[in-house]
PDB file of C-alpha atoms and ligand atoms in Angstrom:
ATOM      1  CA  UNK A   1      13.918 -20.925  -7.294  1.00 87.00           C
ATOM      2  CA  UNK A   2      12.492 -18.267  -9.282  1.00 97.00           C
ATOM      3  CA  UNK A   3      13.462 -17.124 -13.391  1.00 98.00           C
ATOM      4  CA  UNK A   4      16.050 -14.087 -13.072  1.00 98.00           C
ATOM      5  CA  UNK A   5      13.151 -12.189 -14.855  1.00 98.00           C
ATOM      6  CA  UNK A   6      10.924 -13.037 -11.967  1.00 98.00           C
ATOM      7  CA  UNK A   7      13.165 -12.307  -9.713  1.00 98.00           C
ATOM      8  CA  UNK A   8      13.485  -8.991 -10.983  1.00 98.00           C
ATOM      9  CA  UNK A   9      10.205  -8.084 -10.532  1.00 98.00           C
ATOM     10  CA  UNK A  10       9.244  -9.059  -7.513  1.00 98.00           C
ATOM     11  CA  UNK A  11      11.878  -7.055  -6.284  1.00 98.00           C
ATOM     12  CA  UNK A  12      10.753  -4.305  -8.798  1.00 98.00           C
ATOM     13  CA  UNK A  13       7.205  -4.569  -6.599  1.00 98.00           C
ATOM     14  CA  UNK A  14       9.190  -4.506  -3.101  1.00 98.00           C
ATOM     15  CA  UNK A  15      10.564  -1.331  -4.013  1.00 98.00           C
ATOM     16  CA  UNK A  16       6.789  -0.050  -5.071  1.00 98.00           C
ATOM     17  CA  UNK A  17       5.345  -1.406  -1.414  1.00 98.00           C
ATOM     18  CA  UNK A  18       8.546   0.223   0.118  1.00 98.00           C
ATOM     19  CA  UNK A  19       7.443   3.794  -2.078  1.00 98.00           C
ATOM     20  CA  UNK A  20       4.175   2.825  -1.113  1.00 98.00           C
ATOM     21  CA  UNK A  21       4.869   2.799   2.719  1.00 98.00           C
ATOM     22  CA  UNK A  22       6.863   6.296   2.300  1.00 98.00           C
ATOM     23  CA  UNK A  23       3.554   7.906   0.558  1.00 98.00           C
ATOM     24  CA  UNK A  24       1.532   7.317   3.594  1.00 98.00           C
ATOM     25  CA  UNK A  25       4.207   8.590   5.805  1.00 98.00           C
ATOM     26  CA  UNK A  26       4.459  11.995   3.952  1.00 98.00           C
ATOM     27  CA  UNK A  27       0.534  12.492   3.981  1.00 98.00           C
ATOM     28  CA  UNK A  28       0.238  11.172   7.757  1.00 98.00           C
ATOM     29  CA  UNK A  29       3.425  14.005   8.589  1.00 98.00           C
ATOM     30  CA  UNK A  30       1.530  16.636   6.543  1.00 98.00           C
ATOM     31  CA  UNK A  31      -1.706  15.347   8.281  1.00 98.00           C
ATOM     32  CA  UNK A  32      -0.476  16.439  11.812  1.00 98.00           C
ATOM     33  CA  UNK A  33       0.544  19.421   9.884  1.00 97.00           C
ATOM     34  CA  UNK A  34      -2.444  20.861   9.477  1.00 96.00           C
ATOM     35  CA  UNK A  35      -4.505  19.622  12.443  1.00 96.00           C
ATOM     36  CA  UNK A  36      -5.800  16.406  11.486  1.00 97.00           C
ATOM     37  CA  UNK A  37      -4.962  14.116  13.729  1.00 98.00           C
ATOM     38  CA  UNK A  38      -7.142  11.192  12.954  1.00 98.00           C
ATOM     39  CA  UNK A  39      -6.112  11.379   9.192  1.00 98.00           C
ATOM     40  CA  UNK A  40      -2.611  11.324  10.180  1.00 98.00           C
ATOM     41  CA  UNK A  41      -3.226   7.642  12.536  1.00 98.00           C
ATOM     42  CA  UNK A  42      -5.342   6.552   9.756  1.00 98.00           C
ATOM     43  CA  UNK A  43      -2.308   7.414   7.323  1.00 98.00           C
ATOM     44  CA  UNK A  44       0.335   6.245  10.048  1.00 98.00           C
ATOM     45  CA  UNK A  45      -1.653   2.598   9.813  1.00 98.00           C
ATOM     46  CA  UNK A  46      -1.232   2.598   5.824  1.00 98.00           C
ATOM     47  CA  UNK A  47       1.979   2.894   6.531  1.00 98.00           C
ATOM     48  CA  UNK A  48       2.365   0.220   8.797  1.00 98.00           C
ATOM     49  CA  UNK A  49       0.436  -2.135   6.842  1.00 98.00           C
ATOM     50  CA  UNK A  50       2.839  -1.300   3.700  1.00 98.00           C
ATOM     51  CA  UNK A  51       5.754  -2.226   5.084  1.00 98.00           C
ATOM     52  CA  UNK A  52       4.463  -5.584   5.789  1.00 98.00           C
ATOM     53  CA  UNK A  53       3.447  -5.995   2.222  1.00 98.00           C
ATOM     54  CA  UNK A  54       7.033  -4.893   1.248  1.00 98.00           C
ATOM     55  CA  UNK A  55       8.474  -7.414   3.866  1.00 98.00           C
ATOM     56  CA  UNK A  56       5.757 -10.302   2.300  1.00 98.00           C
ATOM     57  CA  UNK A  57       7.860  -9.912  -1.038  1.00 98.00           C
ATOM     58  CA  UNK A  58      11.210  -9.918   1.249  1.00 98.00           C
ATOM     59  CA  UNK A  59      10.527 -12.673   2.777  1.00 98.00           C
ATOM     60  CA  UNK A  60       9.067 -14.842  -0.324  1.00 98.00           C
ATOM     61  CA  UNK A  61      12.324 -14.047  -2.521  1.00 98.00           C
ATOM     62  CA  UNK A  62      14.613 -15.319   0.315  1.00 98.00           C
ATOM     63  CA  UNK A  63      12.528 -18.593   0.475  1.00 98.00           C
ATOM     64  CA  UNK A  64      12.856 -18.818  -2.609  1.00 98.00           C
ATOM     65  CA  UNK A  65      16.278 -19.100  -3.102  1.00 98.00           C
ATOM     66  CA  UNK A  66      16.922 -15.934  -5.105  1.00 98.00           C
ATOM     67  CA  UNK A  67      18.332 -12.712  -3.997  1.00 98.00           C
ATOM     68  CA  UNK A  68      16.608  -9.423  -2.620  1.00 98.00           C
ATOM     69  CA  UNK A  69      18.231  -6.311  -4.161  1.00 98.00           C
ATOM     70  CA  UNK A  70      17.203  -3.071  -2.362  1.00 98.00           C
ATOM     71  CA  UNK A  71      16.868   0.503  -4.607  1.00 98.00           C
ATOM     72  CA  UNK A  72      16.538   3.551  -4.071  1.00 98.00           C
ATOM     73  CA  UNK A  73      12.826   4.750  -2.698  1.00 98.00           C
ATOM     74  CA  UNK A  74      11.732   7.681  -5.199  1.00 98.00           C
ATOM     75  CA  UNK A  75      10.643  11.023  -2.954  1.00 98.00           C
ATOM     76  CA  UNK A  76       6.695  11.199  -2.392  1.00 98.00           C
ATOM     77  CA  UNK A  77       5.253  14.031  -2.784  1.00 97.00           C
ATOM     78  CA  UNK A  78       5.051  16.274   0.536  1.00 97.00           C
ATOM     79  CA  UNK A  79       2.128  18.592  -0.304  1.00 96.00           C
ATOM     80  CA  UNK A  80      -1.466  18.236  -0.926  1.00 97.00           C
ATOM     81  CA  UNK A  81      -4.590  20.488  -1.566  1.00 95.00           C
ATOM     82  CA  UNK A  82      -6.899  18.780   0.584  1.00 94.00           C
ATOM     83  CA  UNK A  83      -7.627  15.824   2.706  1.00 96.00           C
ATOM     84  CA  UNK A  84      -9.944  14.611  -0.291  1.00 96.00           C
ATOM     85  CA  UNK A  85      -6.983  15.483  -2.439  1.00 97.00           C
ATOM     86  CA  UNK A  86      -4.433  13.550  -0.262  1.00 97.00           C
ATOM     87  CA  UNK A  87      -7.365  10.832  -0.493  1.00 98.00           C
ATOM     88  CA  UNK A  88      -7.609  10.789  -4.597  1.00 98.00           C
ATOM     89  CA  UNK A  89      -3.639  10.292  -4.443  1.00 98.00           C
ATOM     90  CA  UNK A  90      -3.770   7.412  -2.904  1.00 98.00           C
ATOM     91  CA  UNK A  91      -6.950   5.724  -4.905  1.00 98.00           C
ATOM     92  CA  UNK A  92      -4.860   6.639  -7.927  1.00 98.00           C
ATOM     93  CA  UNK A  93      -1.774   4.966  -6.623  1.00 98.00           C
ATOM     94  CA  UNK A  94      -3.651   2.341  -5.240  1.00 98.00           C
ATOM     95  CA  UNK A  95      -4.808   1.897  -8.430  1.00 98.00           C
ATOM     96  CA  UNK A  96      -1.374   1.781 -10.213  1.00 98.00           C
ATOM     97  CA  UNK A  97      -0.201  -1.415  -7.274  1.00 98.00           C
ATOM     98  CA  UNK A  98      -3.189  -3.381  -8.494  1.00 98.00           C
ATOM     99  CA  UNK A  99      -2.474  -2.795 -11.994  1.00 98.00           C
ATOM    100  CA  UNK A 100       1.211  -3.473 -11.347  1.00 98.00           C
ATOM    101  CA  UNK A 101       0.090  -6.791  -9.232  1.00 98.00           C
ATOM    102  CA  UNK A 102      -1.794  -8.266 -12.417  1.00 98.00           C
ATOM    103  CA  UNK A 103       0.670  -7.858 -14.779  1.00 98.00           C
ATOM    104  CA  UNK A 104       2.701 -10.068 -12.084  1.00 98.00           C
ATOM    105  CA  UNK A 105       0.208 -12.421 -11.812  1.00 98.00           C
ATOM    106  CA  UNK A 106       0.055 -12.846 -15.815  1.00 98.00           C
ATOM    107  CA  UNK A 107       3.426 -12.991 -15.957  1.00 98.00           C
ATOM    108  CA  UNK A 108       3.427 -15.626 -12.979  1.00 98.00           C
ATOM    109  CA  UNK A 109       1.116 -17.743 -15.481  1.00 98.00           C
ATOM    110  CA  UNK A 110       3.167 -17.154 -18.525  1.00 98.00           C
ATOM    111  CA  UNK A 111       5.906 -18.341 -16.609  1.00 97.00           C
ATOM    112  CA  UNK A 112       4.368 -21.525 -15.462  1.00 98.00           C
ATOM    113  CA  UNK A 113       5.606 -20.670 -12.203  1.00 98.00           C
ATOM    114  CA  UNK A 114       2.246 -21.214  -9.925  1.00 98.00           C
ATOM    115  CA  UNK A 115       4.390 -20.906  -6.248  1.00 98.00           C
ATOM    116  CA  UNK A 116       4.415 -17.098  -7.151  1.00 98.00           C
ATOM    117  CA  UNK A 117       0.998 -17.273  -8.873  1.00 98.00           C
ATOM    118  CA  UNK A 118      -0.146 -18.738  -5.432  1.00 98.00           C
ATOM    119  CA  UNK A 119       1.919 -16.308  -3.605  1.00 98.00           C
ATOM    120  CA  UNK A 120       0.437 -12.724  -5.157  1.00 98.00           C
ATOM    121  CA  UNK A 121      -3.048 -14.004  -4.815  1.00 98.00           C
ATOM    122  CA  UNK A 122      -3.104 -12.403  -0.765  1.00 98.00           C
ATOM    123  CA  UNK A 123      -2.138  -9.182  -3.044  1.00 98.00           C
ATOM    124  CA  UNK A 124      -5.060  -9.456  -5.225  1.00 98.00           C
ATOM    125  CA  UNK A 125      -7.290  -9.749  -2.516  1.00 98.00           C
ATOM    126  CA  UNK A 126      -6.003  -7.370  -0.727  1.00 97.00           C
ATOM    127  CA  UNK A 127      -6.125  -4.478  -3.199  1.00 98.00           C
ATOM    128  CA  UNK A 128      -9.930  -4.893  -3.348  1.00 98.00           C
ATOM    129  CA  UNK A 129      -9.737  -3.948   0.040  1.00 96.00           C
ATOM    130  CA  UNK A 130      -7.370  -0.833  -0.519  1.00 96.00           C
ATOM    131  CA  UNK A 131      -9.379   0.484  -3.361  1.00 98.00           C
ATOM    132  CA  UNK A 132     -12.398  -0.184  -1.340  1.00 98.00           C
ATOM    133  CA  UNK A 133     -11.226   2.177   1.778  1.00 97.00           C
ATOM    134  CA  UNK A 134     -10.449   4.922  -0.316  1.00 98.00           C
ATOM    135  CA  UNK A 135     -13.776   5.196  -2.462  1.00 98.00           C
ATOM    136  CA  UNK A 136     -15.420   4.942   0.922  1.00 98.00           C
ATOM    137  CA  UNK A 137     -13.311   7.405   2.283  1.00 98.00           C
ATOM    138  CA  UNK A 138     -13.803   9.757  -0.872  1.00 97.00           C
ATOM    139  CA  UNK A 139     -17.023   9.359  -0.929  1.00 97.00           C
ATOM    140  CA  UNK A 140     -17.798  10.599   2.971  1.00 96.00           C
ATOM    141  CA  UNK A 141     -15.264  13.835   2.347  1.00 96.00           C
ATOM    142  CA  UNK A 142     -17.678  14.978  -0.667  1.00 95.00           C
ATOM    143  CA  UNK A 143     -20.525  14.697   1.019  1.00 93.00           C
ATOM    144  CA  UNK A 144     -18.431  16.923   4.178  1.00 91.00           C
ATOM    145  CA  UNK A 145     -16.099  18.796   2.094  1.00 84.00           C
ATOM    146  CA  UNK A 146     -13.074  19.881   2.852  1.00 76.00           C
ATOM    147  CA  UNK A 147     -13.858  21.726   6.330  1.00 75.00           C
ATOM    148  CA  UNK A 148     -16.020  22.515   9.243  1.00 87.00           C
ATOM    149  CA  UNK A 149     -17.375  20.256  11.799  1.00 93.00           C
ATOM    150  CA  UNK A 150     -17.995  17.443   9.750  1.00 94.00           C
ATOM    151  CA  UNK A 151     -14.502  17.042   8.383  1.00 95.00           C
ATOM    152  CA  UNK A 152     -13.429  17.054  12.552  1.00 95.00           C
ATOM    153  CA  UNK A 153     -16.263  14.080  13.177  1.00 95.00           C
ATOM    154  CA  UNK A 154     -14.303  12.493   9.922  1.00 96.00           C
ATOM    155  CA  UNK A 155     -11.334  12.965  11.525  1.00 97.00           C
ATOM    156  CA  UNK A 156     -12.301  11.290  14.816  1.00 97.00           C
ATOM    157  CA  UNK A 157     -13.532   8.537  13.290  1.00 97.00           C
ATOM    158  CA  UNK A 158     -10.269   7.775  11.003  1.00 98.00           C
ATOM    159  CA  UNK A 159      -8.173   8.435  14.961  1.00 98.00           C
ATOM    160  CA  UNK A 160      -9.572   4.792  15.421  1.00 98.00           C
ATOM    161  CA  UNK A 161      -7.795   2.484  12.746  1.00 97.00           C
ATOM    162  CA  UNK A 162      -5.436   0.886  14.624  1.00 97.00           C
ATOM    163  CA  UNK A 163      -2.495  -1.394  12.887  1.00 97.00           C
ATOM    164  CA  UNK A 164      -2.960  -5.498  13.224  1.00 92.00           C
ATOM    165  CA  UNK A 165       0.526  -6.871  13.098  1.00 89.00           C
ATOM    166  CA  UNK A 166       0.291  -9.988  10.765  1.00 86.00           C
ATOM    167  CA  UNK A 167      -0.274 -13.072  12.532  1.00 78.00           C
ATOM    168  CA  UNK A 168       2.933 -14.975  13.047  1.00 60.00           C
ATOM    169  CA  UNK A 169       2.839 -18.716  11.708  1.00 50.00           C
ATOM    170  CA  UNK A 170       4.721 -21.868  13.512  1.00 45.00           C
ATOM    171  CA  UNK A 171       7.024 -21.499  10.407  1.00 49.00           C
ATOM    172  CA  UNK A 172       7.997 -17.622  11.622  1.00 50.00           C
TER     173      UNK A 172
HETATM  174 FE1  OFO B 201       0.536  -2.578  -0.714  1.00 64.73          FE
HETATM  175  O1  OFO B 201      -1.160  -2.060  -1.013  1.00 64.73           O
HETATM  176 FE2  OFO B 201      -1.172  -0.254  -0.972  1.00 64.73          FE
HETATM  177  O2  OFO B 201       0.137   0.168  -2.063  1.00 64.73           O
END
């Protein structure tokens, strides 16, 4: 069973993996928009991949006992400069989940309540890994900038991420 204040946030942080999800989706849509087909798969996987962070937290508040309350998903944004724009976005708001996921995981401590401090520690993990694909990511569309052949050997190359549904456990 989880502290109402716990509760809270954890359902505070579905609703940021649900925005989260939403983001990608706008810049995979205005991906396609303007050609960039590979950007838009790679975007379409984020997507994916969010969703099943969102449904993580979904699934670890019913276990828990407590309740999932669903809010409104605030409107992403729908237009971007660049590709290494789009790509600076999403470092930045990748940025703002890890931050949000530490505060959780101090307040997990302050609570004493180590299931949840057990639970978020895929999340920390795993946001070393987001962070990490978008400096890579930045750093190859500096060095091609924002057009010309290169950006369309880029773009091939981000066409091959392709979306890993979680593993389903004997308990699922
Ligand atoms: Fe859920 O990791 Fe990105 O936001």
């Amino acid at each position: 069973m989880l502290s109402e204040k716990m509760e809270a946030a954890l359902n505070k942080q579905l609703n940021n993996e649900l925005y989260s999800a939403y983001l990608y989706l706008s810049m995979s849509a205005y991906s396609t928009s303007i050609g960039l087909k590979g950007f838009a798969q790679w975007f379409l996987v984020q997507y994916q991949e969010e969703t099943v962070h969102a449904m993580k937290f979904y699934k670890y508040i019913l276990d828990q006992g407590s309740q999932v309350k669903l809010m409104a998903i605030a409107q992403p944004m729908t237009e971007f400069k660049s590709p290494l724009d789009m790509f600076e976005k999403t470092l930045q708001h990748e940025k703002f989940i890890t931050q949000c996921i530490n505060d959780l995981v101090d307040f997990a401590l302050a609570e004493k309540d180590q299931a949840t401090e057990i639970f978020l520690q895929w999340f920390v993990t795993e946001q070393i890994e987001e962070e990490g694909n978008d400096h890579e990511i930045i750093g190859k569309l500096k060095l091609v900038g924002d057009q010309g052949p290169a950006l369309l050997m880029l773009d091939r190359e981000l066409a091959t991420r392709v979306f890993k549904p979680p593993a389903a456990t004997a308990k699922d």
